[in-house]
Short mmCIF file of C-alpha atoms in Angstrom, two decimals:
data_model
loop_
_atom_site.label_atom_id
_atom_site.label_comp_id
_atom_site.label_asym_id
_atom_site.label_seq_id
_atom_site.Cartn_x
_atom_site.Cartn_y
_atom_site.Cartn_z
CA MET A 1 106.27 110.77 79.22
CA ILE A 2 107.40 107.73 80.96
CA ASP A 3 108.44 104.72 79.08
CA LEU A 4 106.44 101.57 80.23
CA GLY A 5 107.50 99.41 77.38
CA ASN A 6 109.45 96.96 79.63
CA THR A 7 106.68 96.60 82.06
CA ARG A 8 104.39 93.71 82.75
CA VAL A 9 102.37 95.27 85.62
CA LEU A 10 101.67 98.83 86.74
CA LEU A 11 99.96 99.97 89.82
CA VAL A 12 98.20 103.32 89.87
CA VAL A 13 96.40 105.00 92.88
CA PHE A 14 93.98 107.80 92.13
CA GLY A 15 93.38 110.29 94.91
CA MET A 16 92.59 113.88 95.48
CA PRO A 17 93.88 116.62 97.82
CA GLY A 18 91.41 117.05 100.57
CA CYS A 19 89.88 113.81 100.34
CA GLY A 20 89.90 112.43 103.68
CA ALA A 21 89.98 108.90 102.72
CA CYS A 22 92.85 109.43 100.32
CA ASP A 23 94.98 111.46 102.83
CA GLU A 24 94.63 108.46 105.08
CA PHE A 25 95.00 105.70 102.59
CA VAL A 26 97.95 106.95 100.36
CA PRO A 27 100.55 107.27 103.02
CA LYS A 28 99.56 103.70 104.35
CA PHE A 29 99.82 102.35 100.79
CA LEU A 30 103.06 103.76 100.45
CA GLN A 31 104.32 102.25 103.70
CA ARG A 32 103.23 98.65 102.51
CA VAL A 33 105.12 99.35 99.19
CA GLU A 34 108.22 100.23 100.96
CA ALA A 35 107.96 97.04 103.31
CA HIS A 36 107.58 94.78 100.28
CA GLN A 37 110.77 96.72 98.57
CA LYS A 38 112.64 95.99 101.71
CA GLN A 39 111.60 92.28 101.40
CA GLY A 40 113.07 92.45 97.69
CA ALA A 41 110.01 93.20 95.65
CA PRO A 42 110.92 95.46 92.76
CA PHE A 43 108.36 98.10 93.14
CA ARG A 44 109.60 101.69 91.95
CA VAL A 45 107.29 104.65 92.99
CA VAL A 46 107.61 106.88 89.90
CA GLN A 47 108.31 110.48 90.39
CA GLY A 48 107.51 113.14 88.00
CA ASN A 49 110.97 113.28 86.15
CA ASP A 50 111.29 109.59 85.83
CA LYS A 51 111.51 108.63 82.14
CA LYS A 52 112.30 104.93 82.06
CA ILE A 53 111.55 101.99 83.99
CA GLU A 54 113.97 99.34 84.07
CA PRO A 55 113.02 95.66 82.98
CA GLY A 56 111.66 93.87 85.82
CA GLU A 57 110.52 96.90 87.88
CA ILE A 58 106.97 97.33 88.97
CA PRO A 59 106.05 101.15 88.56
CA VAL A 60 103.82 102.50 91.27
CA MET A 61 102.17 105.83 90.26
CA LEU A 62 100.14 108.22 92.33
CA TYR A 63 97.65 110.56 90.27
CA ASP A 64 95.58 113.46 91.31
CA ALA A 65 92.10 112.56 90.02
CA ALA A 66 91.07 116.39 89.97
CA ALA A 67 93.98 117.31 88.03
CA GLU A 68 93.50 119.52 85.06
CA ASN A 69 95.23 117.37 82.63
CA GLU A 70 93.34 115.99 79.65
CA GLY A 71 95.45 112.89 79.14
CA LEU A 72 95.25 112.00 82.86
CA GLN A 73 91.28 112.50 82.81
CA ASP A 74 91.37 110.22 79.54
CA PHE A 75 93.19 107.39 81.43
CA ALA A 76 91.04 107.90 84.59
CA ASP A 77 87.96 107.56 82.29
CA SER A 78 89.36 104.78 80.46
CA LEU A 79 89.59 102.85 83.76
CA GLY A 80 86.10 103.90 85.05
CA ILE A 81 87.60 105.88 87.89
CA SER A 82 84.42 107.46 89.67
CA ALA A 83 85.55 107.54 93.39
CA THR A 84 88.71 108.12 95.36
CA PRO A 85 90.80 106.55 96.34
CA THR A 86 90.83 103.84 93.65
CA THR A 87 93.70 101.53 93.26
CA CYS A 88 94.31 99.88 90.13
CA MET A 89 96.53 97.03 88.92
CA LEU A 90 96.97 96.87 85.29
CA THR A 91 98.85 93.84 83.71
CA ARG A 92 99.62 92.74 80.10
CA ARG A 93 98.26 89.30 80.76
CA SER A 94 95.35 89.27 82.80
CA GLY A 95 93.96 92.76 82.42
CA THR A 96 93.03 95.40 85.14
CA THR A 97 91.90 95.01 88.65
CA LYS A 98 90.41 98.02 90.20
CA ILE A 99 89.65 98.47 94.03
CA GLU A 100 87.56 101.58 95.09
CA GLY A 101 88.03 103.13 98.46
CA ALA A 102 90.51 102.88 101.16
CA ILE A 103 91.58 99.25 101.69
CA SER A 104 93.07 97.46 104.62
CA PRO A 105 96.84 96.86 104.84
CA ALA A 106 96.07 93.10 104.26
CA GLU A 107 94.14 93.94 101.21
CA VAL A 108 97.16 96.16 100.08
CA ASP A 109 99.53 93.38 100.85
CA ALA A 110 97.47 91.03 98.77
CA LEU A 111 97.42 93.42 95.67
CA LEU A 112 101.27 93.97 96.03
CA GLN A 113 101.64 90.06 96.01
CA ALA A 114 99.63 89.72 93.10
CA ALA A 115 101.48 92.42 91.25
CA VAL A 116 104.85 90.50 92.03
CA ARG A 117 103.26 87.24 90.62
CA ALA A 118 102.01 89.19 87.70
CA ASN A 119 105.53 90.52 86.95
CA ARG A 120 107.04 87.02 86.64
#
């Protein structure tokens, strides 16, 4: 399990294989994350074998909402995930922002900028 003890904000995208909206949205979301990284934003797309996030980094996690993983399903249930794609920003200070459906690049940019602000 990844150590998120040093994190102030976390971005999570729930999708499903074969979900047309997810298949279209997730690559576009990741392109926007990469564009922000190139401008100095501390986003880190978390891969399966990552164990620790460095202080100041903003983890970006992609989850299969249909995965047969009880812990993941409990996490999705705690966030009220009922549709895919759903993008969540979880912060220690201001709680959770949840956006259902594929959102526009401008809306992704606004969410990423909010994550950077919450990370300060």
